mmCIF file of C-alpha atoms and ligand atoms in Angstrom:
data_model
loop_
_atom_site.group_PDB
_atom_site.id
_atom_site.type_symbol
_atom_site.label_atom_id
_atom_site.label_comp_id
_atom_site.label_asym_id
_atom_site.label_seq_id
_atom_site.Cartn_x
_atom_site.Cartn_y
_atom_site.Cartn_z
ATOM 1 C CA UNK V 225 4.038 53.794 -23.125
ATOM 2 C CA UNK V 226 0.646 53.825 -24.841
ATOM 3 C CA UNK V 227 -1.952 52.426 -22.447
ATOM 4 C CA UNK V 228 -5.005 52.903 -24.694
ATOM 5 C CA UNK V 229 -6.274 49.504 -25.797
ATOM 6 C CA UNK V 230 -6.003 48.873 -29.522
ATOM 7 C CA UNK V 231 -9.189 48.484 -31.519
ATOM 8 C CA UNK V 232 -9.308 45.274 -33.528
ATOM 9 C CA UNK V 233 -11.776 44.432 -36.276
ATOM 10 C CA UNK V 234 -11.986 40.734 -37.192
ATOM 11 C CA UNK V 235 -14.375 39.497 -39.884
ATOM 12 C CA UNK V 236 -16.035 36.086 -40.014
ATOM 13 C CA UNK V 237 -16.005 35.203 -36.295
ATOM 14 C CA UNK V 238 -18.958 32.838 -36.029
ATOM 15 C CA UNK V 239 -16.686 29.803 -36.323
ATOM 16 C CA UNK V 240 -13.201 28.464 -37.042
ATOM 17 C CA UNK V 241 -10.151 30.709 -37.033
ATOM 18 C CA UNK V 242 -12.027 33.983 -36.486
ATOM 19 C CA UNK V 243 -13.770 32.654 -33.407
ATOM 20 C CA UNK V 244 -10.521 31.327 -31.923
ATOM 21 C CA UNK V 245 -8.736 34.586 -32.708
ATOM 22 C CA UNK V 246 -11.173 36.847 -30.864
ATOM 23 C CA UNK V 247 -10.752 34.650 -27.775
ATOM 24 C CA UNK V 248 -6.999 35.388 -27.848
ATOM 25 C CA UNK V 249 -7.469 39.125 -28.346
ATOM 26 C CA UNK V 250 -10.005 39.174 -25.522
ATOM 27 C CA UNK V 251 -7.281 38.181 -23.045
ATOM 28 C CA UNK V 252 -5.140 41.203 -23.959
ATOM 29 C CA UNK V 253 -5.412 44.994 -24.041
ATOM 30 C CA UNK V 254 -7.786 45.142 -26.984
ATOM 31 C CA UNK V 255 -11.296 46.290 -27.827
ATOM 32 C CA UNK V 256 -12.585 43.753 -30.292
ATOM 33 C CA UNK V 257 -15.224 44.147 -32.943
ATOM 34 C CA UNK V 258 -16.141 40.659 -34.119
ATOM 35 C CA UNK V 259 -18.347 40.363 -37.160
ATOM 36 C CA UNK V 260 -20.621 37.543 -38.232
ATOM 37 C CA UNK V 261 -22.912 37.091 -41.176
ATOM 38 C CA UNK V 262 -26.434 38.275 -40.253
ATOM 39 C CA UNK V 263 -27.530 34.623 -40.461
ATOM 40 C CA UNK V 264 -24.920 33.586 -37.828
ATOM 41 C CA UNK V 265 -25.208 36.648 -35.603
ATOM 42 C CA UNK V 266 -27.408 35.091 -32.918
ATOM 43 C CA UNK V 267 -25.140 32.064 -32.680
ATOM 44 C CA UNK V 268 -22.092 34.248 -32.010
ATOM 45 C CA UNK V 269 -23.990 36.539 -29.644
ATOM 46 C CA UNK V 270 -24.992 33.516 -27.561
ATOM 47 C CA UNK V 271 -21.369 32.440 -26.972
ATOM 48 C CA UNK V 272 -19.628 33.380 -23.685
ATOM 49 C CA UNK V 273 -16.983 35.457 -25.519
ATOM 50 C CA UNK V 274 -19.705 37.826 -26.752
ATOM 51 C CA UNK V 275 -20.583 38.667 -23.124
ATOM 52 C CA UNK V 276 -17.133 40.191 -22.524
ATOM 53 C CA UNK V 277 -17.202 43.995 -22.161
ATOM 54 C CA UNK V 278 -14.196 44.090 -24.503
ATOM 55 C CA UNK V 279 -16.103 42.418 -27.352
ATOM 56 C CA UNK V 280 -18.700 43.978 -29.624
ATOM 57 C CA UNK V 281 -20.465 41.697 -32.063
ATOM 58 C CA UNK V 282 -21.670 43.264 -35.304
ATOM 59 C CA UNK V 283 -23.433 41.818 -38.350
ATOM 60 C CA UNK V 284 -21.482 42.043 -41.604
ATOM 61 C CA UNK V 285 -21.598 40.415 -44.984
ATOM 62 C CA UNK V 286 -18.242 41.564 -46.370
ATOM 63 C CA UNK V 287 -19.691 41.486 -49.884
ATOM 64 C CA UNK V 288 -22.090 44.257 -48.824
ATOM 65 C CA UNK V 289 -19.710 47.169 -49.303
ATOM 66 C CA UNK V 290 -22.102 49.848 -47.990
ATOM 67 C CA UNK V 291 -22.495 47.826 -44.789
ATOM 68 C CA UNK V 292 -18.686 47.592 -44.507
ATOM 69 C CA UNK V 293 -18.358 51.368 -44.811
ATOM 70 C CA UNK V 294 -21.125 51.963 -42.272
ATOM 71 C CA UNK V 295 -19.516 49.535 -39.812
ATOM 72 C CA UNK V 296 -16.082 51.168 -39.953
ATOM 73 C CA UNK V 297 -17.660 54.619 -39.418
ATOM 74 C CA UNK V 298 -19.668 53.263 -36.473
ATOM 75 C CA UNK V 299 -16.551 51.747 -34.871
ATOM 76 C CA UNK V 300 -14.625 55.006 -35.331
ATOM 77 C CA UNK V 301 -17.441 56.955 -33.694
ATOM 78 C CA UNK V 302 -18.342 54.631 -30.840
ATOM 79 C CA UNK V 303 -15.119 52.764 -30.021
ATOM 80 C CA UNK V 304 -12.195 54.402 -31.771
ATOM 81 C CA UNK V 305 -10.318 54.111 -35.065
ATOM 82 C CA UNK V 306 -9.437 50.600 -36.179
ATOM 83 C CA UNK V 307 -5.809 49.801 -35.253
ATOM 84 C CA UNK V 308 -5.773 46.196 -36.433
ATOM 85 C CA UNK V 309 -7.905 44.861 -39.282
ATOM 86 C CA UNK V 310 -8.005 41.092 -39.732
ATOM 87 C CA UNK V 311 -9.681 40.079 -42.985
ATOM 88 C CA UNK V 312 -10.560 36.513 -42.069
ATOM 89 C CA UNK V 313 -14.030 35.903 -43.576
ATOM 90 C CA UNK V 314 -13.870 33.500 -46.472
ATOM 91 C CA UNK V 315 -15.757 31.019 -48.580
ATOM 92 C CA UNK V 316 -14.538 28.261 -50.851
ATOM 93 C CA UNK V 317 -16.057 26.892 -54.034
ATOM 94 C CA UNK V 318 -15.223 23.360 -55.066
ATOM 95 C CA UNK V 319 -15.662 23.490 -58.792
ATOM 96 C CA UNK V 320 -13.822 22.960 -62.028
ATOM 97 C CA UNK V 321 -13.341 26.114 -64.083
ATOM 98 C CA UNK V 322 -15.796 24.860 -66.699
ATOM 99 C CA UNK V 323 -18.532 24.377 -64.111
ATOM 100 C CA UNK V 324 -18.268 27.851 -62.550
ATOM 101 C CA UNK V 325 -20.766 30.511 -63.603
ATOM 102 C CA UNK V 326 -20.015 34.229 -63.733
ATOM 103 C CA UNK V 327 -22.179 34.686 -60.625
ATOM 104 C CA UNK V 328 -20.249 32.011 -58.719
ATOM 105 C CA UNK V 329 -16.925 33.592 -59.697
ATOM 106 C CA UNK V 330 -18.178 36.993 -58.576
ATOM 107 C CA UNK V 331 -19.344 35.655 -55.219
ATOM 108 C CA UNK V 332 -16.006 33.942 -54.571
ATOM 109 C CA UNK V 333 -14.073 37.120 -55.350
ATOM 110 C CA UNK V 334 -16.485 39.427 -53.534
ATOM 111 C CA UNK V 335 -16.097 37.617 -50.229
ATOM 112 C CA UNK V 336 -12.416 36.608 -50.298
ATOM 113 C CA UNK V 337 -10.924 39.530 -52.167
ATOM 114 C CA UNK V 338 -13.120 42.534 -52.980
ATOM 115 C CA UNK V 339 -14.729 42.661 -49.538
ATOM 116 C CA UNK V 340 -11.335 42.567 -47.834
ATOM 117 C CA UNK V 341 -9.986 45.308 -50.113
ATOM 118 C CA UNK V 342 -13.022 47.467 -49.389
ATOM 119 C CA UNK V 343 -12.548 47.237 -45.614
ATOM 120 C CA UNK V 344 -8.857 48.068 -46.028
ATOM 121 C CA UNK V 345 -9.752 51.213 -47.985
ATOM 122 C CA UNK V 346 -12.226 52.234 -45.281
ATOM 123 C CA UNK V 347 -9.689 51.802 -42.455
ATOM 124 C CA UNK V 348 -6.694 53.363 -44.201
ATOM 125 C CA UNK V 349 -7.416 57.116 -44.017
ATOM 126 C CA UNK V 350 -7.430 57.004 -40.217
ATOM 127 C CA UNK V 351 -4.423 54.672 -40.069
ATOM 128 C CA UNK V 352 -2.452 57.023 -42.332
ATOM 129 C CA UNK V 353 -3.434 60.079 -40.295
ATOM 130 C CA UNK V 354 -2.269 58.364 -37.117
ATOM 131 C CA UNK V 355 0.761 56.800 -38.849
ATOM 132 C CA UNK V 356 -0.017 53.426 -37.374
ATOM 133 C CA UNK V 357 -2.032 50.358 -38.102
ATOM 134 C CA UNK V 358 -1.901 46.709 -39.012
ATOM 135 C CA UNK V 359 -3.672 44.864 -41.782
ATOM 136 C CA UNK V 360 -3.644 41.084 -41.621
ATOM 137 C CA UNK V 361 -5.169 39.214 -44.531
ATOM 138 C CA UNK V 362 -5.892 35.519 -44.103
ATOM 139 C CA UNK V 363 -4.692 33.871 -47.267
ATOM 140 C CA UNK V 364 -4.118 30.155 -47.768
ATOM 141 C CA UNK V 365 -1.677 27.634 -49.172
ATOM 142 C CA UNK V 366 -4.165 27.916 -52.049
ATOM 143 C CA UNK V 367 -2.827 31.455 -52.452
ATOM 144 C CA UNK V 368 0.576 30.130 -53.527
ATOM 145 C CA UNK V 369 -0.301 26.817 -55.173
ATOM 146 C CA UNK V 370 -3.446 26.077 -57.131
ATOM 147 C CA UNK V 371 -5.214 22.726 -57.105
ATOM 148 C CA UNK V 372 -7.837 21.291 -59.453
ATOM 149 C CA UNK V 373 -11.487 21.993 -58.499
ATOM 150 C CA UNK V 374 -10.293 24.997 -56.490
ATOM 151 C CA UNK V 375 -9.406 27.430 -59.268
ATOM 152 C CA UNK V 376 -11.710 30.210 -58.192
ATOM 153 C CA UNK V 377 -10.763 29.912 -54.522
ATOM 154 C CA UNK V 378 -7.083 30.012 -55.463
ATOM 155 C CA UNK V 379 -7.658 32.969 -57.775
ATOM 156 C CA UNK V 380 -9.264 34.891 -54.898
ATOM 157 C CA UNK V 381 -6.323 34.142 -52.589
ATOM 158 C CA UNK V 382 -3.707 34.834 -55.295
ATOM 159 C CA UNK V 383 -5.463 38.187 -55.775
ATOM 160 C CA UNK V 384 -5.323 38.850 -52.038
ATOM 161 C CA UNK V 385 -1.626 37.970 -52.030
ATOM 162 C CA UNK V 386 -0.806 40.244 -54.969
ATOM 163 C CA UNK V 387 -2.705 43.198 -53.585
ATOM 164 C CA UNK V 388 -1.245 42.725 -50.092
ATOM 165 C CA UNK V 389 2.268 42.695 -51.512
ATOM 166 C CA UNK V 390 1.638 45.961 -53.367
ATOM 167 C CA UNK V 391 0.015 47.420 -50.265
ATOM 168 C CA UNK V 392 3.044 46.491 -48.175
ATOM 169 C CA UNK V 393 5.177 48.822 -50.326
ATOM 170 C CA UNK V 394 2.503 51.520 -50.481
ATOM 171 C CA UNK V 395 2.017 51.734 -46.723
ATOM 172 C CA UNK V 396 5.577 51.394 -45.516
ATOM 173 C CA UNK V 397 6.134 55.197 -45.533
ATOM 174 C CA UNK V 398 3.393 55.531 -42.868
ATOM 175 C CA UNK V 399 4.652 52.645 -40.737
ATOM 176 C CA UNK V 400 1.479 50.647 -41.407
ATOM 177 C CA UNK V 401 2.134 46.896 -41.402
ATOM 178 C CA UNK V 402 0.627 44.503 -43.933
ATOM 179 C CA UNK V 403 0.759 40.741 -43.418
ATOM 180 C CA UNK V 404 -0.592 37.624 -45.040
ATOM 181 C CA UNK V 405 -1.079 34.491 -42.965
ATOM 182 C CA UNK V 406 -1.330 31.286 -44.988
ATOM 183 C CA UNK V 407 -3.010 28.331 -43.324
ATOM 184 C CA UNK V 408 -2.654 24.942 -44.987
ATOM 185 C CA UNK V 409 -4.906 22.035 -44.075
ATOM 186 C CA UNK V 410 -6.787 22.504 -40.811
ATOM 187 C CA UNK V 411 -8.485 19.833 -38.756
ATOM 188 C CA UNK V 412 -11.958 21.322 -38.965
ATOM 189 C CA UNK V 413 -15.336 20.798 -40.509
ATOM 190 C CA UNK V 414 -14.766 23.728 -42.891
ATOM 191 C CA UNK V 415 -15.002 21.234 -45.785
ATOM 192 C CA UNK V 416 -18.706 20.783 -44.967
ATOM 193 C CA UNK V 417 -19.163 24.444 -45.947
ATOM 194 C CA UNK V 418 -17.665 24.207 -49.455
ATOM 195 C CA UNK V 419 -19.914 25.645 -52.109
ATOM 196 C CA UNK V 420 -20.770 23.989 -55.395
ATOM 197 C CA UNK V 421 -21.399 26.008 -58.526
ATOM 198 C CA UNK V 422 -24.950 26.589 -59.727
ATOM 199 C CA UNK V 423 -24.185 24.434 -62.751
ATOM 200 C CA UNK V 424 -23.029 21.498 -60.628
ATOM 201 C CA UNK V 425 -25.940 21.920 -58.209
ATOM 202 C CA UNK V 426 -28.330 21.850 -61.178
ATOM 203 C CA UNK V 427 -26.784 18.538 -62.312
ATOM 204 C CA UNK V 428 -25.351 20.143 -65.460
ATOM 205 C CA UNK V 429 -21.721 19.197 -64.803
ATOM 206 C CA UNK V 430 -20.184 16.848 -67.377
ATOM 207 C CA UNK V 431 -19.823 13.217 -66.243
ATOM 208 C CA UNK V 432 -16.248 13.484 -67.473
ATOM 209 C CA UNK V 433 -15.386 15.628 -64.428
ATOM 210 C CA UNK V 434 -16.716 13.041 -61.969
ATOM 211 C CA UNK V 435 -13.210 11.716 -61.256
ATOM 212 C CA UNK V 436 -11.962 15.224 -60.460
ATOM 213 C CA UNK V 437 -14.747 15.927 -57.976
ATOM 214 C CA UNK V 438 -14.963 12.530 -56.285
ATOM 215 C CA UNK V 439 -11.224 12.098 -55.801
ATOM 216 C CA UNK V 440 -10.472 15.650 -54.707
ATOM 217 C CA UNK V 441 -13.382 15.657 -52.251
ATOM 218 C CA UNK V 442 -12.262 12.399 -50.595
ATOM 219 C CA UNK V 443 -8.621 13.493 -50.594
ATOM 220 C CA UNK V 444 -9.226 16.911 -49.001
ATOM 221 C CA UNK V 445 -11.674 15.571 -46.414
ATOM 222 C CA UNK V 446 -9.300 12.765 -45.446
ATOM 223 C CA UNK V 447 -6.401 15.170 -44.886
ATOM 224 C CA UNK V 448 -8.580 17.662 -43.020
ATOM 225 C CA UNK V 449 -9.802 15.030 -40.578
ATOM 226 C CA UNK V 450 -6.253 13.693 -40.002
ATOM 227 C CA UNK V 451 -4.083 16.798 -39.859
ATOM 228 C CA UNK V 452 -3.038 17.831 -36.338
ATOM 229 C CA UNK V 453 -3.337 21.590 -37.004
ATOM 230 C CA UNK V 454 -6.438 23.180 -35.519
ATOM 231 C CA UNK V 455 -8.153 26.535 -35.995
ATOM 232 C CA UNK V 456 -6.876 27.470 -32.527
ATOM 233 C CA UNK V 457 -3.262 26.791 -33.652
ATOM 234 C CA UNK V 458 -3.733 29.031 -36.689
ATOM 235 C CA UNK V 459 -5.309 31.736 -34.529
ATOM 236 C CA UNK V 460 -2.219 31.652 -32.275
ATOM 237 C CA UNK V 461 0.026 32.237 -35.290
ATOM 238 C CA UNK V 462 -2.133 35.152 -36.465
ATOM 239 C CA UNK V 463 -2.148 36.625 -32.973
ATOM 240 C CA UNK V 464 1.661 36.424 -32.847
ATOM 241 C CA UNK V 465 1.912 38.227 -36.185
ATOM 242 C CA UNK V 466 -0.381 40.952 -34.795
ATOM 243 C CA UNK V 467 1.930 41.410 -31.814
ATOM 244 C CA UNK V 468 5.275 41.442 -33.599
ATOM 245 C CA UNK V 469 7.052 44.775 -33.768
ATOM 246 C CA UNK V 470 8.119 44.072 -37.332
ATOM 247 C CA UNK V 471 5.645 41.533 -38.653
ATOM 248 C CA UNK V 472 6.543 39.592 -41.808
ATOM 249 C CA UNK V 473 4.670 40.167 -45.059
ATOM 250 C CA UNK V 474 4.027 36.426 -45.292
ATOM 251 C CA UNK V 475 3.670 33.943 -42.456
ATOM 252 C CA UNK V 476 2.765 30.264 -42.509
ATOM 253 C CA UNK V 477 -0.482 29.500 -40.696
ATOM 254 C CA UNK V 478 0.303 25.788 -40.282
ATOM 255 C CA UNK V 479 3.497 23.670 -40.510
ATOM 256 C CA UNK V 480 2.422 22.136 -43.847
ATOM 257 C CA UNK V 481 2.255 25.664 -45.285
ATOM 258 C CA UNK V 482 6.006 25.983 -44.621
ATOM 259 C CA UNK V 483 6.620 22.653 -46.342
ATOM 260 C CA UNK V 484 4.558 23.617 -49.420
ATOM 261 C CA UNK V 485 6.300 26.982 -49.539
ATOM 262 C CA UNK V 486 9.743 25.350 -49.763
ATOM 263 C CA UNK V 487 8.585 22.689 -52.229
ATOM 264 C CA UNK V 488 7.265 25.420 -54.456
ATOM 265 C CA UNK V 489 10.480 27.441 -54.167
ATOM 266 C CA UNK V 490 13.018 24.675 -54.466
ATOM 267 C CA UNK V 491 11.607 22.536 -57.267
ATOM 268 C CA UNK V 492 11.970 23.802 -60.845
ATOM 269 C CA UNK V 493 8.491 24.772 -62.075
ATOM 270 C CA UNK V 494 8.222 22.121 -64.810
ATOM 271 C CA UNK V 495 9.128 19.397 -62.311
ATOM 272 C CA UNK V 496 6.829 20.764 -59.615
ATOM 273 C CA UNK V 497 3.787 20.767 -61.937
ATOM 274 C CA UNK V 498 4.612 17.330 -63.293
ATOM 275 C CA UNK V 499 5.074 15.829 -59.808
ATOM 276 C CA UNK V 500 1.948 17.494 -58.447
ATOM 277 C CA UNK V 501 -0.120 16.207 -61.376
ATOM 278 C CA UNK V 502 1.157 12.679 -60.833
ATOM 279 C CA UNK V 503 0.350 12.819 -57.116
ATOM 280 C CA UNK V 504 -3.241 13.958 -57.619
ATOM 281 C CA UNK V 505 -5.556 11.342 -56.096
ATOM 282 C CA UNK V 506 -6.802 8.804 -58.651
ATOM 283 C CA UNK V 507 -5.617 11.040 -61.481
ATOM 284 C CA UNK V 508 -5.422 8.146 -63.939
ATOM 285 C CA UNK V 509 -9.202 7.843 -63.768
ATOM 286 C CA UNK V 510 -9.821 11.551 -64.452
ATOM 287 C CA UNK V 511 -11.069 12.854 -67.753
ATOM 288 C CA UNK V 512 -12.611 11.155 -70.765
ATOM 289 C CA UNK V 513 -14.991 8.330 -69.892
ATOM 290 C CA UNK V 514 -13.604 6.369 -72.854
ATOM 291 C CA UNK V 515 -10.591 4.586 -71.194
ATOM 292 C CA UNK V 516 -8.621 4.541 -74.449
ATOM 293 C CA UNK V 517 -8.709 8.308 -74.655
ATOM 294 C CA UNK V 518 -7.145 8.679 -71.200
ATOM 295 C CA UNK V 519 -3.582 9.799 -70.598
HETATM 296 N N1 NAP L 37 -10.146 25.727 -43.036
HETATM 297 C C1 NAP L 37 -9.064 25.632 -43.785
HETATM 298 O O1 NAP L 37 -8.556 24.519 -44.027
HETATM 299 C C2 NAP L 37 -8.422 26.872 -44.362
HETATM 300 C C3 NAP L 37 -7.228 26.718 -45.050
HETATM 301 C C4 NAP L 37 -6.618 27.831 -45.614
HETATM 302 C C5 NAP L 37 -7.194 29.087 -45.459
HETATM 303 N N2 NAP L 37 -8.350 29.238 -44.775
HETATM 304 C C6 NAP L 37 -8.912 30.590 -44.679
HETATM 305 O O2 NAP L 37 -9.100 30.934 -43.323
HETATM 306 C C7 NAP L 37 -10.184 31.850 -43.188
HETATM 307 C C8 NAP L 37 -11.126 31.350 -42.111
HETATM 308 O O3 NAP L 37 -11.635 30.095 -42.484
HETATM 309 P P1 NAP L 37 -12.066 28.964 -41.429
HETATM 310 O O4 NAP L 37 -11.239 27.788 -41.667
HETATM 311 O O5 NAP L 37 -12.122 29.526 -40.065
HETATM 312 O O6 NAP L 37 -13.529 28.610 -42.008
HETATM 313 P P2 NAP L 37 -14.979 28.912 -41.426
HETATM 314 O O7 NAP L 37 -15.134 28.267 -40.103
HETATM 315 O O8 NAP L 37 -15.917 28.551 -42.520
HETATM 316 O O9 NAP L 37 -14.976 30.483 -41.203
HETATM 317 C C9 NAP L 37 -15.235 31.400 -42.203
HETATM 318 C C10 NAP L 37 -16.005 32.547 -41.603
HETATM 319 O O10 NAP L 37 -16.309 33.484 -42.628
HETATM 320 C C11 NAP L 37 -17.694 33.815 -42.530
HETATM 321 N N3 NAP L 37 -18.224 34.263 -43.803
HETATM 322 C C12 NAP L 37 -18.543 33.537 -44.911
HETATM 323 N N4 NAP L 37 -19.024 34.337 -45.871
HETATM 324 C C13 NAP L 37 -19.019 35.595 -45.357
HETATM 325 C C14 NAP L 37 -19.393 36.866 -45.855
HETATM 326 N N5 NAP L 37 -19.907 37.018 -47.078
HETATM 327 N N6 NAP L 37 -19.246 37.952 -45.055
HETATM 328 C C15 NAP L 37 -18.749 37.813 -43.811
HETATM 329 N N7 NAP L 37 -18.398 36.648 -43.258
HETATM 330 C C16 NAP L 37 -18.523 35.558 -44.039
HETATM 331 C C17 NAP L 37 -18.344 32.531 -42.061
HETATM 332 O O11 NAP L 37 -19.621 32.808 -41.539
HETATM 333 P P3 NAP L 37 -20.753 31.632 -41.457
HETATM 334 O O12 NAP L 37 -20.234 30.674 -40.422
HETATM 335 O O13 NAP L 37 -21.967 32.366 -41.041
HETATM 336 O O14 NAP L 37 -20.854 31.054 -42.829
HETATM 337 C C18 NAP L 37 -17.335 32.081 -41.007
HETATM 338 O O15 NAP L 37 -17.536 32.746 -39.797
HETATM 339 C C19 NAP L 37 -10.816 31.952 -44.576
HETATM 340 O O16 NAP L 37 -10.385 33.121 -45.214
HETATM 341 C C20 NAP L 37 -10.293 30.729 -45.292
HETATM 342 O O17 NAP L 37 -10.219 30.895 -46.708
HETATM 343 C C21 NAP L 37 -8.982 28.151 -44.220
#
């Protein structure tokens, strides 16, 4: 039996799922490296969990690739090679495609996709040498079904899903596990952190998109304040995936994720898109401001 504690690297631990997850790992035989954005570092360091001898808190903006490389080297030198990498850090733009700028698109992809891929590449040589390791990427229901005003967020999670699936095949010969955990709606204040595009912030968004923004915002916030699933529940599901001998490639992070998964699989595509469009909140008021031009 291997009694050496596994080294776990979890990104984005200042709040939400990441914070709940490191509390679970802390109770087991793990050495945990929990990262936080430099701007949130002090907040995380001040929490009781950061006082545990098993937990090391490190600053990391996952979009700073050089910092990601330096962190993985530091962990390898001072703690040991990373056994479990949990790419949890994420941001979410609420914006129509037309309102996004190239810079906004790049930021969304850098944090949710490119940063995660970079950390994977940094951890893999040692995992391959040791023929063991686990990579857990936190996706989203948005990584299997796209919703209006969330195109860029969905694109980043679809990208994460596609790459993780390819990686699953690539790494199987070394016995390295790759998993995606897909949370759906979570009862949290994460919606207060959504980002608006520079164009929208500058007041340059067309009035014709007002219905999209207003209705989607109210809809998402209402569900997020009413859903019973919490960040702690999602963390438990991730933790279970990390402990399974043969973890699945895809796991639901919340019960609604299972429901959406089956809806998406069972319904014929044309029907699914039609039904989803019809159920969008206030959709009849979306679009042209001239009522006669509406659908
Ligand atoms: N909440 C949901 O309903 C939901 C649903 C589906 C999927 N997810 C996914 O679950 C993961 C965790 O989200 P959450 O709900 O726990 O939200 P959260 O509380 O906002 O946590 C996200 C974490 O990522 C950190 N972060 C943001 N930008 C970063 C960057 N550039 N580099 C490093 N860290 C960064 C945040 O730090 P700061 O606190 O300093 O900003 C925060 O600690 C994300 O990947 C998200 O897409 C969430």
